[in-house]
Structure formats: structure tokens, C-alpha cells
mmCIF file of C-alpha atoms in Angstrom:
data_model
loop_
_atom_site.group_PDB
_atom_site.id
_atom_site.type_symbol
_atom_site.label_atom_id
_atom_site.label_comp_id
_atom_site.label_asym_id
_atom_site.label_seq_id
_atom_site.Cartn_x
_atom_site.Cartn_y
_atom_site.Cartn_z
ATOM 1 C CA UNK A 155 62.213 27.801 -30.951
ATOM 2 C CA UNK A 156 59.751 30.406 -29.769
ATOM 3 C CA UNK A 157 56.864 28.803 -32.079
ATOM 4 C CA UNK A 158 57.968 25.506 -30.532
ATOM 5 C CA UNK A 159 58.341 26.756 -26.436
ATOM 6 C CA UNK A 160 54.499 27.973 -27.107
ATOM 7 C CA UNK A 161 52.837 25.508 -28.732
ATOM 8 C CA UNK A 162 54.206 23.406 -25.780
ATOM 9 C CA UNK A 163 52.605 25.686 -23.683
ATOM 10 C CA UNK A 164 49.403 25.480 -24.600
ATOM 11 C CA UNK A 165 49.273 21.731 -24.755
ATOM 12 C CA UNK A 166 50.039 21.501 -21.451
ATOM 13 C CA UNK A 167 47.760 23.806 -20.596
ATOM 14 C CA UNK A 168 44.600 22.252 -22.284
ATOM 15 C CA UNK A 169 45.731 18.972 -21.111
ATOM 16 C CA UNK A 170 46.100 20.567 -17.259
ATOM 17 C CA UNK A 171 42.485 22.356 -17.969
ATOM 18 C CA UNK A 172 40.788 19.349 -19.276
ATOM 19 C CA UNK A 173 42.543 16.939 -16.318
ATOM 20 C CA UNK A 174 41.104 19.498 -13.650
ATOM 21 C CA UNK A 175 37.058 19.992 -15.521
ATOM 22 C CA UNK A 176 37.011 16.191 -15.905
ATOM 23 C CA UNK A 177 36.097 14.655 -12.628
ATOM 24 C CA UNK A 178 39.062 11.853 -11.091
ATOM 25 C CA UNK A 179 36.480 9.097 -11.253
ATOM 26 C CA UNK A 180 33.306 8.324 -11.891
ATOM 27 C CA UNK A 181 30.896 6.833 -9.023
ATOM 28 C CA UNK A 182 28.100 5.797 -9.066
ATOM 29 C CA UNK A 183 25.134 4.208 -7.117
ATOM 30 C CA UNK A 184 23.057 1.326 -7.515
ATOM 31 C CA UNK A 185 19.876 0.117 -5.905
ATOM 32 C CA UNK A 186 21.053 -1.480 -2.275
ATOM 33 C CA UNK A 187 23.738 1.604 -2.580
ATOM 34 C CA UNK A 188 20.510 3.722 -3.105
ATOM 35 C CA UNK A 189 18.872 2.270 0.290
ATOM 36 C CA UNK A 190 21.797 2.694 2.325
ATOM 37 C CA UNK A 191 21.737 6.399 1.693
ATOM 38 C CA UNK A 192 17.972 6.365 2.489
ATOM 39 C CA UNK A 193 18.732 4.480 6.007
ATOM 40 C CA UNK A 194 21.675 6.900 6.971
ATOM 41 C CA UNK A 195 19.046 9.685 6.410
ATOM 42 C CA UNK A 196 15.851 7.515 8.172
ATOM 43 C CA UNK A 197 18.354 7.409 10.863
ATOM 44 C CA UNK A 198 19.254 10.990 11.314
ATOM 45 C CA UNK A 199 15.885 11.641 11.299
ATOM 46 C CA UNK A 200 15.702 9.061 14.404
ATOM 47 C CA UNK A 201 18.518 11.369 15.926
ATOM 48 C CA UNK A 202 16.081 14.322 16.521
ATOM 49 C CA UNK A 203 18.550 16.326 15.880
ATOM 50 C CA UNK A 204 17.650 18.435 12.545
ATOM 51 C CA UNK A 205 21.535 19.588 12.022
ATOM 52 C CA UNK A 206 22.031 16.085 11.698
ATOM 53 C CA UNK A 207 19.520 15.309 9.176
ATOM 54 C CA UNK A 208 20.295 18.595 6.987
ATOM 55 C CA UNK A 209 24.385 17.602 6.961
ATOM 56 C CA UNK A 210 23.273 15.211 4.240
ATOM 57 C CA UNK A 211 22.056 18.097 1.963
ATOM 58 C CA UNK A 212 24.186 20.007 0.184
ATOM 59 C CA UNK A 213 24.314 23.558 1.294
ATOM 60 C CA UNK A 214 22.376 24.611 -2.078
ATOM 61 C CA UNK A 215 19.614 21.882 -1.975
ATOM 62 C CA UNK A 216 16.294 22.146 -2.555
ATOM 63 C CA UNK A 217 13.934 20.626 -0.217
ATOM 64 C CA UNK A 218 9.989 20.502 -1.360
ATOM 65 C CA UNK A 219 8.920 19.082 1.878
ATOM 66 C CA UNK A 220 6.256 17.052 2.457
ATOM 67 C CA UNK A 221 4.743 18.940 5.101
ATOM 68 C CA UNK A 222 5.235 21.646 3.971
ATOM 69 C CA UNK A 223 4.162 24.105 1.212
ATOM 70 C CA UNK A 224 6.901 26.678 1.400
ATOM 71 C CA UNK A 225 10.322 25.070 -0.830
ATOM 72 C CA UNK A 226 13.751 25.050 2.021
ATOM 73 C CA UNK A 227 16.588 26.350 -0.268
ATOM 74 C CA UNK A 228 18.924 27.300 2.854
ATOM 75 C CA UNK A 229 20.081 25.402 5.729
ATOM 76 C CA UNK A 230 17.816 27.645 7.672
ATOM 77 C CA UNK A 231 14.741 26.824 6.235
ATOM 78 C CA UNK A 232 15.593 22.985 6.117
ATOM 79 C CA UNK A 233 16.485 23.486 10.180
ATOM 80 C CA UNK A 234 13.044 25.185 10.253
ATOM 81 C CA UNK A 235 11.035 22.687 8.138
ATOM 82 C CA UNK A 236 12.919 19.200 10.317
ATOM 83 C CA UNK A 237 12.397 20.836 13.352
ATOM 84 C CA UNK A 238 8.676 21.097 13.206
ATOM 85 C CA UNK A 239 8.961 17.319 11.170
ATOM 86 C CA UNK A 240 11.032 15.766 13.834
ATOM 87 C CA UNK A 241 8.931 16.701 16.472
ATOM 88 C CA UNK A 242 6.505 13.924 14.811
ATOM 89 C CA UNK A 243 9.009 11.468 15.534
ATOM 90 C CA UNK A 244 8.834 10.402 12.198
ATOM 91 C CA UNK A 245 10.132 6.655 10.910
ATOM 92 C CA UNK A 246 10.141 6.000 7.111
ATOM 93 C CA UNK A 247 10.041 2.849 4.771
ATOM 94 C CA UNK A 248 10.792 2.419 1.299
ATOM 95 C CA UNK A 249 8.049 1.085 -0.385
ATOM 96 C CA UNK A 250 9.289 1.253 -4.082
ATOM 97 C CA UNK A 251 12.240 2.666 -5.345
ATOM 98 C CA UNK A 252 13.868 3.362 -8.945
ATOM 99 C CA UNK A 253 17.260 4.665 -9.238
ATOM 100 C CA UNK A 254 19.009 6.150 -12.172
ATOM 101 C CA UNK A 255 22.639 6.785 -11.986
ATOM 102 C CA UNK A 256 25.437 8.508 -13.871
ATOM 103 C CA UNK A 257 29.027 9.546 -13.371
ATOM 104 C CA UNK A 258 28.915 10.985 -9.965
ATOM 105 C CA UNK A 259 25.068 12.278 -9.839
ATOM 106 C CA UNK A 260 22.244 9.527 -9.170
ATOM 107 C CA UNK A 261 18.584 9.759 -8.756
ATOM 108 C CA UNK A 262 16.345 7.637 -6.480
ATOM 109 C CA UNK A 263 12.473 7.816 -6.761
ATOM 110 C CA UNK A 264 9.636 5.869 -5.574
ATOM 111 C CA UNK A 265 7.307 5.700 -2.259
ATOM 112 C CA UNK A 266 7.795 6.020 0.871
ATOM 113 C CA UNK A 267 5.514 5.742 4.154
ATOM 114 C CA UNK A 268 5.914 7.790 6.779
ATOM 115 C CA UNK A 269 4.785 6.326 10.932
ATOM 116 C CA UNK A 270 4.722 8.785 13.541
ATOM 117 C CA UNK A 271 4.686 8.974 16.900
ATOM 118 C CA UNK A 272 1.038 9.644 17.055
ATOM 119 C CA UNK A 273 0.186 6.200 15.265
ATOM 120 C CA UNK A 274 -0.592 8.195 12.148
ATOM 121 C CA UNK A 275 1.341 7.910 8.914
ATOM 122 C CA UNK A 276 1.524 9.523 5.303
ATOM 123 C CA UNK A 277 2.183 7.718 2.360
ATOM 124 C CA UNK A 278 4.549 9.592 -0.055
ATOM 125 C CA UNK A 279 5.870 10.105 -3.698
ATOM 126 C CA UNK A 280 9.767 11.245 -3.338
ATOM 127 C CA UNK A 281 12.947 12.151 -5.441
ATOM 128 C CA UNK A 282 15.688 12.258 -3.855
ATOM 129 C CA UNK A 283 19.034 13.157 -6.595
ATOM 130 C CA UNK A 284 22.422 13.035 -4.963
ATOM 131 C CA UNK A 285 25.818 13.910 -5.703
ATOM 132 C CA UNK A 286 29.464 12.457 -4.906
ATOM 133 C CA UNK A 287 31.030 15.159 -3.125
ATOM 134 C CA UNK A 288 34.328 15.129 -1.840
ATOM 135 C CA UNK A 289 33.897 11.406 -1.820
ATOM 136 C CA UNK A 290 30.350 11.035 -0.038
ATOM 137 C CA UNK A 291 26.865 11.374 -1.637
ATOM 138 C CA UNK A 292 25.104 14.241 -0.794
ATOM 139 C CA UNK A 293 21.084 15.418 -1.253
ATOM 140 C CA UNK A 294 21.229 18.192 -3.855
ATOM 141 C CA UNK A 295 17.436 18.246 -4.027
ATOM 142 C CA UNK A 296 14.786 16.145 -1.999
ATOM 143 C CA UNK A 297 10.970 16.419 -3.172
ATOM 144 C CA UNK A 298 8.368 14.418 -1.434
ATOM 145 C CA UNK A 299 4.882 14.914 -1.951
ATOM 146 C CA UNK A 300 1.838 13.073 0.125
ATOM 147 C CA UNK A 301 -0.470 10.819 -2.451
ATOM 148 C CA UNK A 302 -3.558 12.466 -3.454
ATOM 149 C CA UNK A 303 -5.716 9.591 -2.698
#
């Protein structure tokens, strides 16, 4: 009975483990899903408002800005970086974009153009990789570089 009342036990514990490490679905993100996710943050940048722009980073991403040489790895150095950026008034548009998905995690990279207030504008490689956190996708790491030529 003993033998039995364990063994029991640890099934239902390795079944409760697994069910909790195994995520409850599995989202993910395709191309027009991809561009939405761009606009929201193209239009938090339009906000001025750099708390608003770095709410859709994770609190651990990395941003490898592209005005930037120094890599943002806490909310105050992305507040520091889109302060300075916003101040361009910058406006972007997707010029390319590939995504690559899996269960919760997705990856979008391509080109991007950047118009500023100023009438100047950068063309840029980026990567932005997401994650499906509590139910929205958030930027776990953002690298965008300006083209070399």
C-alpha cells in the first residue's frame, strides 16, 4: 500500500512539473502579425514619450541602438538612449521584413528607414525577437544598425 500511495505520488508530481515547465499554448506570429507589432512601436515612438516606447521591451532586453554605440540593457539606459532618439522626431517604415516564428518566441528582421524631423533619414538593418508574455509580445532584444553604404 505504501509502494502503491508513492508511486502515485510521484506521478502526479512529474505530471504537475511537466504541466507547469510546458507553456499553456503555443503562439505565434506571422508576417502582417509581425508589422502590427512594428506599428504599435512606430507609434510609441510618435508619442514622444520614451516610457512609452520602452513598455514594449522586456525589462531584460537588449537594445543595440542605432544611434548609439553604447548596448541599453536596463530600462534606464533605453529611457536614456529614446530620449535623445525621440527628440529627432523620428518616423519609421518597413522596407523588408523576414520573420521566423516558434512556440511563443518570433524573430522579425529586415530594413527599415528612418525620417526625421530635420528632413534627414537613416536607412537601417534591424532584428527585432519578441516574446509572448503574459499574453502580449514583448521586445526581448532590438538591434538596428545604419547601412554601411
Amino acid at each position: 500500500m505504501l509502494k502503491t500511495f508513492a508511486v502515485i505520488t510521484l506521478l502526479t508530481a512529474s505530471t504537475y512539473a511537466s504541466a507547469n515547465n510546458a507553456p499553456a499554448h503555443c503562439a505565434t506570429l506571422d508576417q502582417q502579425q509581425a508589422k502590427i507589432l512594428f506599428e504599435r512601436w512606430n507609434n510609441t515612438l510618435q508619442t514622444g514619450d520614451s516610457r512609452k516606447v520602452a513598455a514594449n521591451y522586456t525589462s531584460d532586453a537588449v537594445l543595440l541602438p542605432t544611434l548609439s554605440n553604447q548596448p541599453r540593457t536596463d530600462l534606464a539606459g533605453k529611457l536614456d538612449y529614446f530620449n535623445t532618439f525621440l527628440r529627432k522626431k523620428p518616423f519609421g517604415t518597413l522596407d523588408s521584413s523576414t520573420v521566423i516564428t516558434s512556440c511563443n518566441s518570433a524573430i522579425d528582421t529586415g530594413l527599415y528607414t528612418f525620417r526625421f524631423s530635420d528632413n534627414s533619414e537613416v536607412q537601417a538593418r534591424y532584428t527585432f525577437t519578441y516574446a509572448l508574455v503574459d499574453n502580449e509580445w514583448l521586445i526581448t532584444s532590438h538591434h538596428s544598425s545604419a547601412m554601411p553604404e
